[in-house]
XYZ file of C-alpha atoms in Angstrom:
589
model
C 112.321 107.741 104.515
C 108.572 107.570 103.771
C 106.216 109.038 106.274
C 105.138 106.509 108.877
C 102.006 108.157 110.191
C 99.610 106.537 107.747
C 97.994 109.782 106.667
C 94.806 108.088 105.535
C 92.567 108.937 108.431
C 93.415 112.571 109.076
C 93.115 115.218 106.399
C 95.757 117.892 106.339
C 94.382 121.334 107.020
C 96.793 122.722 104.454
C 95.635 120.414 101.668
C 94.373 122.347 98.671
C 90.845 121.749 97.436
C 90.306 120.263 93.989
C 88.700 123.487 92.784
C 91.995 125.315 93.244
C 93.757 122.884 90.960
C 90.841 122.752 88.577
C 91.005 126.466 87.852
C 94.775 126.565 87.473
C 96.999 123.686 86.416
C 94.523 120.825 86.256
C 93.883 119.120 82.938
C 90.260 118.872 81.812
C 88.095 116.206 83.315
C 87.079 113.310 81.117
C 83.517 113.679 79.923
C 80.994 110.874 79.763
C 77.402 110.735 78.563
C 76.659 107.756 80.800
C 74.972 105.758 77.991
C 75.445 102.048 77.554
C 76.035 100.328 74.255
C 75.403 96.726 73.224
C 78.790 96.666 71.516
C 80.981 97.741 74.420
C 81.304 98.487 78.109
C 79.409 101.193 79.898
C 80.835 104.651 79.369
C 80.385 105.221 83.096
C 83.793 103.897 84.135
C 84.264 101.890 87.314
C 87.885 102.996 87.782
C 89.805 106.007 86.525
C 92.538 105.895 83.905
C 94.356 108.433 81.797
C 96.974 108.308 79.073
C 100.317 110.145 79.346
C 102.023 111.885 76.497
C 105.428 110.938 75.133
C 107.690 113.140 77.252
C 109.258 112.040 80.546
C 107.150 114.486 82.560
C 104.099 114.606 80.314
C 100.828 116.428 80.431
C 98.310 113.592 80.240
C 95.996 113.135 77.270
C 92.495 112.406 78.568
C 89.650 110.505 77.039
C 87.101 113.135 76.022
C 84.186 111.067 74.847
C 83.230 108.638 72.109
C 81.435 105.341 71.695
C 81.650 102.538 74.196
C 83.327 100.373 71.572
C 86.076 102.924 70.989
C 86.684 103.182 74.744
C 87.108 99.405 74.892
C 89.573 99.576 72.002
C 91.523 102.353 73.723
C 91.723 100.427 76.995
C 92.910 97.251 75.259
C 95.508 99.028 73.093
C 98.928 98.091 74.458
C 100.584 100.779 72.326
C 98.783 103.541 74.236
C 100.397 103.982 77.673
C 97.985 104.543 80.528
C 98.237 105.714 84.120
C 95.831 104.012 86.513
C 95.051 103.544 90.171
C 94.583 99.845 91.024
C 94.880 98.415 87.538
C 94.298 94.886 88.840
C 90.700 95.583 89.783
C 90.121 97.531 86.569
C 91.458 94.549 84.611
C 89.200 92.124 86.492
C 86.117 94.294 85.933
C 86.820 94.652 82.213
C 87.474 90.938 81.724
C 84.191 90.084 83.426
C 82.476 92.139 80.700
C 84.449 90.572 77.855
C 87.051 93.341 77.525
C 90.630 93.866 78.693
C 93.216 96.392 79.827
C 96.688 96.709 78.318
C 99.430 99.307 78.164
C 99.484 100.248 81.856
C 102.640 102.335 82.265
C 102.133 103.522 85.850
C 99.883 102.586 88.758
C 99.722 105.116 91.578
C 98.510 102.504 94.072
C 101.467 100.205 93.380
C 103.885 103.138 93.491
C 102.489 104.156 96.872
C 102.973 100.609 98.123
C 106.605 100.414 97.033
C 107.431 103.832 98.474
C 105.886 103.048 101.860
C 104.939 99.373 102.278
C 103.722 99.807 105.859
C 100.199 100.962 104.996
C 97.235 98.585 104.936
C 95.844 100.179 101.769
C 96.569 103.046 99.408
C 93.429 104.980 98.401
C 93.854 107.644 95.775
C 92.636 110.380 98.130
C 95.336 109.553 100.684
C 98.098 109.525 98.072
C 96.862 112.785 96.531
C 96.978 114.490 99.911
C 100.351 112.988 100.824
C 102.233 113.738 97.601
C 100.314 116.731 96.195
C 98.697 118.341 99.233
C 95.456 117.884 97.314
C 92.097 117.237 99.013
C 89.909 115.265 96.608
C 86.993 115.083 99.052
C 86.643 118.829 99.675
C 84.863 119.475 96.402
C 83.229 116.057 96.067
C 79.935 116.352 94.150
C 76.812 116.213 96.326
C 75.547 113.088 94.537
C 78.839 111.195 94.961
C 77.568 109.180 97.896
C 74.181 108.399 96.326
C 73.592 104.815 95.269
C 72.229 105.732 91.834
C 74.153 108.954 91.325
C 76.152 109.604 88.164
C 79.741 108.430 88.874
C 81.206 110.357 85.934
C 82.148 113.524 87.909
C 83.860 111.471 90.604
C 85.712 109.262 88.134
C 86.674 112.297 86.092
C 88.111 113.972 89.172
C 90.051 110.832 90.046
C 91.432 110.440 86.531
C 92.614 114.049 86.517
C 94.187 113.538 89.950
C 96.073 110.514 88.626
C 97.416 112.713 85.854
C 98.960 115.034 88.428
C 99.955 112.357 90.918
C 101.749 109.913 88.618
C 104.643 112.220 87.601
C 105.194 113.309 91.208
C 105.296 109.723 92.414
C 107.414 108.564 89.471
C 110.188 110.936 90.549
C 110.146 109.478 94.057
C 110.146 105.922 92.715
C 113.189 106.768 90.603
C 115.043 108.388 93.510
C 114.416 105.305 95.662
C 115.766 102.984 92.961
C 112.412 101.224 92.614
C 111.770 101.789 88.894
C 112.661 98.253 87.804
C 110.686 96.662 90.625
C 107.614 98.637 89.598
C 107.974 98.276 85.825
C 109.242 94.704 85.616
C 107.499 93.054 88.563
C 104.522 94.821 90.118
C 102.956 96.313 86.963
C 103.009 93.112 84.883
C 101.975 91.086 87.925
C 98.929 93.324 88.307
C 97.684 92.133 84.925
C 98.399 88.498 85.783
C 96.457 88.744 89.046
C 93.576 90.520 87.327
C 93.276 87.662 84.840
C 93.468 85.084 87.638
C 90.723 86.842 89.583
C 88.512 86.940 86.503
C 89.174 83.271 85.677
C 88.296 81.950 89.125
C 88.304 78.277 90.084
C 85.529 75.692 90.221
C 84.196 74.522 93.581
C 82.492 71.221 94.405
C 79.559 72.661 96.359
C 77.692 69.339 96.900
C 80.853 67.890 98.472
C 81.072 70.835 100.878
C 77.394 70.552 101.795
C 77.686 66.817 102.435
C 80.837 67.330 104.481
C 79.164 70.097 106.491
C 76.274 67.789 107.408
C 78.692 65.016 108.377
C 80.725 67.378 110.547
C 77.558 68.636 112.191
C 76.766 65.076 113.288
C 80.316 64.565 114.589
C 80.170 67.847 116.497
C 76.893 66.829 118.128
C 78.468 63.544 119.252
C 81.514 65.357 120.650
C 79.275 67.837 122.418
C 77.439 65.020 124.224
C 80.766 63.399 125.143
C 82.083 66.655 126.607
C 78.913 67.175 128.653
C 79.158 63.620 129.996
C 82.740 64.239 131.149
C 81.770 67.597 132.667
C 78.676 66.186 134.362
C 76.532 69.003 132.989
C 75.925 71.005 129.797
C 77.667 74.362 129.389
C 78.541 76.834 126.657
C 81.525 75.322 124.851
C 82.306 78.676 123.255
C 82.530 80.484 126.604
C 86.090 80.624 128.028
C 84.827 81.547 131.547
C 82.493 78.534 131.646
C 85.166 76.261 130.187
C 87.616 77.579 132.773
C 85.273 76.597 135.599
C 84.822 73.075 134.214
C 88.505 72.383 133.570
C 90.249 74.103 136.453
C 87.665 74.133 139.245
C 85.422 71.136 138.686
C 87.920 68.703 137.103
C 90.926 70.302 138.868
C 93.272 70.097 135.872
C 96.641 71.812 136.247
C 96.302 75.340 134.861
C 98.743 76.614 132.304
C 99.618 80.230 131.656
C 97.310 83.157 132.309
C 95.816 85.615 129.866
C 96.862 89.278 129.774
C 93.939 90.002 132.118
C 95.073 87.426 134.676
C 92.537 84.695 133.902
C 93.603 81.083 133.387
C 94.022 80.461 129.680
C 91.939 78.010 127.655
C 93.835 78.622 124.401
C 94.603 75.683 122.140
C 98.325 75.577 122.959
C 97.552 75.391 126.690
C 94.917 72.680 126.245
C 97.202 70.682 123.959
C 99.588 70.184 126.887
C 96.667 68.861 128.948
C 95.371 66.474 126.266
C 96.679 63.363 128.047
C 95.473 64.512 131.480
C 91.741 64.015 130.863
C 89.657 62.772 127.890
C 87.521 65.922 127.937
C 90.467 67.994 126.703
C 90.960 66.029 123.489
C 87.220 66.156 122.817
C 87.202 69.951 123.295
C 90.148 70.417 120.935
C 88.518 68.192 118.303
C 85.234 70.086 118.682
C 86.997 73.414 118.196
C 88.784 72.194 115.068
C 85.554 70.928 113.512
C 83.716 74.136 114.439
C 86.341 76.267 112.705
C 86.416 74.012 109.657
C 82.637 74.105 109.317
C 82.096 77.822 109.881
C 85.187 79.181 108.140
C 85.189 76.971 105.051
C 82.423 74.402 104.588
C 79.579 76.858 105.197
C 81.385 80.024 104.084
C 82.727 78.956 100.673
C 79.504 78.030 98.782
C 77.945 81.528 99.068
C 81.079 82.930 97.404
C 80.451 80.955 94.202
C 79.472 83.282 91.349
C 76.007 82.771 89.870
C 77.397 83.984 86.548
C 80.006 81.284 85.917
C 79.657 78.997 88.976
C 83.258 79.604 90.006
C 84.802 81.176 93.073
C 86.772 84.376 92.470
C 89.195 85.203 95.263
C 90.576 88.750 95.438
C 94.353 89.010 95.663
C 95.918 91.737 97.765
C 98.964 92.923 95.854
C 99.619 95.614 98.448
C 99.453 95.478 102.222
C 102.169 92.944 103.093
C 105.408 94.790 103.838
C 107.494 91.781 102.782
C 105.961 91.735 99.300
C 103.991 88.536 99.826
C 100.556 88.203 98.272
C 97.433 87.565 100.303
C 93.809 86.968 99.381
C 90.279 87.560 100.650
C 86.864 86.083 99.880
C 88.129 83.482 100.508
C 91.386 83.888 102.399
C 93.357 81.058 100.787
C 96.412 81.653 102.971
C 94.443 80.555 106.042
C 93.676 77.090 104.680
C 95.915 74.767 106.693
C 98.956 73.662 104.713
C 99.389 70.352 106.495
C 97.066 67.798 108.064
C 93.728 66.238 107.250
C 91.834 69.516 107.700
C 93.750 71.183 104.889
C 93.349 68.140 102.649
C 89.587 68.048 103.214
C 89.170 71.702 102.245
C 91.382 71.384 99.184
C 89.285 68.487 97.863
C 86.510 71.010 97.198
C 88.607 72.943 94.639
C 88.239 71.158 91.302
C 88.905 71.678 87.561
C 86.275 73.141 85.253
C 85.004 69.806 83.892
C 85.668 66.068 83.791
C 88.182 66.386 80.947
C 90.418 68.704 82.910
C 92.763 68.449 85.905
C 94.352 70.746 88.435
C 98.119 71.130 88.158
C 100.019 72.247 91.262
C 103.609 73.532 91.120
C 105.285 74.247 94.455
C 108.684 75.790 95.156
C 110.670 73.432 97.374
C 112.176 75.130 100.448
C 112.535 78.418 98.588
C 113.236 80.574 101.665
C 116.099 78.320 102.751
C 117.527 78.412 99.231
C 117.322 82.205 99.335
C 119.120 82.161 102.705
C 121.882 79.989 101.237
C 122.250 82.433 98.339
C 122.182 85.635 100.392
C 124.563 84.332 103.048
C 126.972 82.775 100.567
C 127.443 79.820 102.915
C 129.222 77.115 100.923
C 128.185 74.252 103.210
C 124.510 75.152 102.946
C 124.792 75.566 99.185
C 126.438 72.149 98.911
C 123.591 70.557 100.855
C 121.130 71.894 98.283
C 123.321 71.132 95.283
C 123.481 67.460 96.292
C 119.756 67.248 95.594
C 119.100 65.189 98.720
C 116.778 65.748 101.671
C 118.046 69.135 102.879
C 116.929 68.753 106.490
C 118.472 65.292 106.746
C 121.700 66.477 105.106
C 121.865 69.408 107.529
C 121.210 67.098 110.484
C 124.091 64.864 109.394
C 126.427 67.879 109.514
C 125.140 69.215 112.834
C 125.175 65.853 114.626
C 128.351 64.661 112.901
C 126.900 61.369 111.667
C 126.601 59.763 108.213
C 123.448 60.692 106.314
C 122.049 57.168 106.553
C 122.220 57.342 110.372
C 120.026 60.445 110.629
C 116.740 59.489 112.290
C 113.410 61.293 112.418
C 114.151 63.027 115.717
C 117.447 64.449 114.425
C 115.822 65.629 111.208
C 112.910 67.183 113.095
C 115.177 69.179 115.392
C 117.249 70.546 112.537
C 114.126 71.388 110.542
C 112.924 73.558 113.426
C 116.177 75.487 113.529
C 116.408 75.741 109.726
C 113.091 77.560 109.651
C 113.351 79.247 113.050
C 116.656 81.104 112.874
C 115.688 83.371 109.946
C 112.694 84.460 112.060
C 114.878 85.374 115.029
C 114.236 82.255 117.099
C 116.485 82.046 120.167
C 117.470 79.166 122.458
C 114.344 79.563 124.596
C 112.147 79.410 121.523
C 113.907 76.332 120.191
C 113.728 74.639 123.588
C 109.982 75.222 123.714
C 109.457 73.924 120.188
C 111.343 70.650 120.482
C 111.002 69.994 124.201
C 114.584 70.292 125.445
C 116.337 72.367 128.101
C 117.419 75.921 127.139
C 121.093 75.071 127.745
C 120.848 72.122 125.376
C 119.090 74.306 122.805
C 121.895 76.874 123.060
C 124.483 74.157 122.405
C 122.431 72.929 119.485
C 122.301 76.409 117.917
C 126.059 76.834 118.375
C 126.643 73.472 116.717
C 124.428 74.571 113.835
C 126.286 77.848 113.313
C 129.609 76.025 113.524
C 128.566 74.123 110.415
C 127.122 77.199 108.669
C 129.247 80.154 109.885
C 128.297 82.488 107.046
C 124.630 82.142 107.927
C 125.366 83.611 111.369
C 127.468 86.394 109.795
C 124.668 87.224 107.365
C 121.969 87.350 110.046
C 124.103 89.564 112.297
C 124.983 91.814 109.382
C 121.327 92.238 108.446
C 120.358 93.671 111.820
C 123.267 96.120 111.893
C 122.655 97.266 108.345
C 118.925 97.730 108.910
C 119.601 99.795 112.040
C 122.048 102.021 110.156
C 120.001 102.485 106.971
C 116.522 102.310 108.446
C 115.334 99.579 106.102
C 116.060 96.153 104.671
C 115.995 95.312 100.967
C 115.323 92.220 98.898
C 117.483 91.060 96.039
C 115.299 93.126 93.677
C 115.479 96.237 95.866
C 112.111 95.979 97.637
C 112.398 97.936 100.876
C 110.900 97.344 104.289
C 111.357 100.292 106.645
C 112.052 99.409 110.276
C 111.603 102.351 112.668
C 111.045 99.675 115.331
C 114.827 99.266 115.572
C 115.082 102.800 116.985
C 112.347 102.314 119.585
C 113.053 102.848 123.277
C 110.854 99.830 124.022
C 112.983 96.634 124.149
C 110.098 94.469 122.955
C 109.492 96.690 119.948
C 113.218 96.697 119.134
C 113.280 92.913 119.365
C 110.340 92.733 116.976
C 112.243 95.017 114.585
C 115.270 92.753 114.853
C 113.198 89.723 113.861
C 111.750 91.610 110.911
C 115.244 92.702 109.840
C 116.327 89.061 109.807
C 113.392 87.700 107.869
C 112.254 90.480 105.522
C 115.088 90.096 102.965
C 114.592 86.317 102.889
C 110.814 86.181 102.783
C 110.678 89.235 100.523
C 113.163 87.799 98.030
C 111.196 84.537 97.938
C 108.052 86.588 97.246
C 109.823 88.504 94.475
C 110.917 85.244 92.836
C 107.383 83.839 92.955
C 106.078 87.022 91.323
C 108.690 86.779 88.573
C 107.688 83.150 88.088
C 104.011 84.069 87.754
C 104.827 86.682 85.123
C 107.036 84.272 83.179
C 104.583 81.372 83.378
C 101.697 83.610 82.289
C 103.605 84.882 79.246
C 104.905 81.430 78.307
C 101.457 79.843 78.524
C 99.940 82.653 76.456
C 102.269 81.876 73.549
C 102.207 78.084 73.927
C 98.764 77.273 72.600
C 98.182 75.014 75.604
C 94.786 74.965 77.299
C 96.170 75.780 80.733
C 95.064 78.657 82.982
C 96.695 79.852 86.195
C 93.856 80.059 88.733
C 95.367 80.220 92.249
C 98.514 81.155 94.123
C 98.966 80.264 97.787
C 102.216 80.665 99.709
C 104.915 79.244 97.380
C 102.676 77.299 95.010
C 100.771 77.971 91.804
C 97.612 76.115 90.752
C 96.444 75.663 87.149
C 93.243 74.414 85.502
C 94.458 72.413 82.489
C 92.953 70.206 79.780
C 93.965 66.570 80.297
C 95.302 66.442 76.734
C 97.757 69.246 77.563
C 98.628 68.155 81.099
C 102.048 66.599 80.505
C 103.358 69.448 78.351
C 101.903 72.075 80.691
C 103.572 70.472 83.696
C 106.990 70.602 82.046
C 106.481 74.157 80.790
C 105.442 75.423 84.224
C 108.284 73.615 85.982
C 110.903 74.985 83.566
C 109.562 78.546 83.762
C 109.424 78.583 87.563
C 112.873 77.058 88.036
C 114.401 79.634 85.673
C 112.500 82.662 87.011
C 115.606 83.959 88.794
C 119.139 82.612 88.960
C 120.443 81.966 92.464
C 123.750 80.428 93.481
C 121.728 77.371 94.530
C 119.219 75.776 92.163
C 115.531 76.520 92.479
C 113.474 73.332 92.575
C 109.808 73.000 91.715
C 107.744 69.954 92.648
C 104.723 69.464 90.340
C 101.659 67.299 90.857
C 98.235 66.875 89.267
C 94.831 65.427 90.072
C 91.086 65.867 89.932
C 91.056 68.170 92.950
C 93.517 70.441 94.749
C 94.278 67.882 97.450
C 94.880 65.055 94.982
C 97.141 67.323 92.919
C 99.516 68.022 95.807
C 103.093 67.069 94.855
C 104.456 63.924 96.476
C 105.672 64.585 100.004
C 103.591 67.764 100.430
């Protein structure tokens, strides 16, 4: 099992310095004259790369100088295999300068992630120390930390380290059975994400500025309303002051306490008090507008590039143990999926010009379809195969009524359990979510499992298997290690149990989305259509497409995504299009 300590913050005292390797088995460093050329990229590389030989455990062939143009040709040559560390960022940097990267055969960062997905990041120095006992920092050149220092020695050292590290990590990847996942999913996806980062997406900045001003006026009105109800002004962002107003002055019934024993003013507590006094609703509305304004309306415009007037989010391919992607600058995953707030933010994301549209393609209930496949439950598979409303069809089975008699309350209850059980939700959790007694929730869960017995068997089997093997695995072999299951702390063990239930489901859904992105990218590249993949959030992909190619692009994307991986239940993709991200949302989303 991979080491769990992290290893990135503490340097091993036994780690060898780079000079020891350099005088013995190390290949020569790449040399660079640091000059720039009008015909190519700078010869002072931003990220290291080296090229392996033809044998299985090769001695790398290193770039030893030449013109900037020839370096660009070498990097773009798909026939020349290359070892890199963080090829995605190298690809993005090259594309921003009009060049590209092809032929990546191994990425030490991605290998580190697959071998031990629990880390937050995978710097080359940490991996070199962990797998080679090599201390890259010990002999770091004196000028390495200088702003205008020559980066060539550092990059040369890193490239040579990759040459030693890649074969050592490749053996571990092979022993863990992760070769296909690396070669067929993560490596090609790295190129796709690099191109998406470089492409970016257009943002309607005037709309955001106008909306920010409007929200500022609404917040000022709410602030005056809150002060009127309180009888005095106070700091709305101060929990202690808010606590005094709500629980001492207005004598509202307190909810739960914080970990430090103070009465809570969290949103979930205040939501239960909304109908008790008008000040509570005003406070909740004020908080929502404050977050919307500060997190998105005022934060997004400064992220727009002055070079191409587009926003370029950075995708985190590593860091999520389940295999899911995340993003920063901006964090797209934090944009609310439902509600008016999410719709308002999405209206700001627009196509490149008036003759283009945004195309959105969203997997429908992919995690539940994965659960039906992994569990082999025939009743659940039949509910999907019928092509009807899955939650309503499930409710009809659980409540024992015809489909046409299922009402909104029945559907809502079953929807909660459909999504809650794979995350380890128990009767108490269900009772809290849908407002029923725990005993009634327990009966409801039993009724659910009576209709889908193989789902219960699968979930129980997952926990036992994870405890025995120490990890869970997705359908493509992606592992999530769970030492939490061996903890002496009951709460930690319970957390491990929930992760054991959900990781194979969420991770398999993530794997399928990655396969879909790779397939869509390749299919679009050979189609001649003016359609570019620009965003991925949760289970959806977003494209910037010429209006003339919209209909054909929509069908191509839908077909590619639905055939990305064959499950025992059909994958379904809901497409939509419009002149902004909100308008493009598929019907019913």
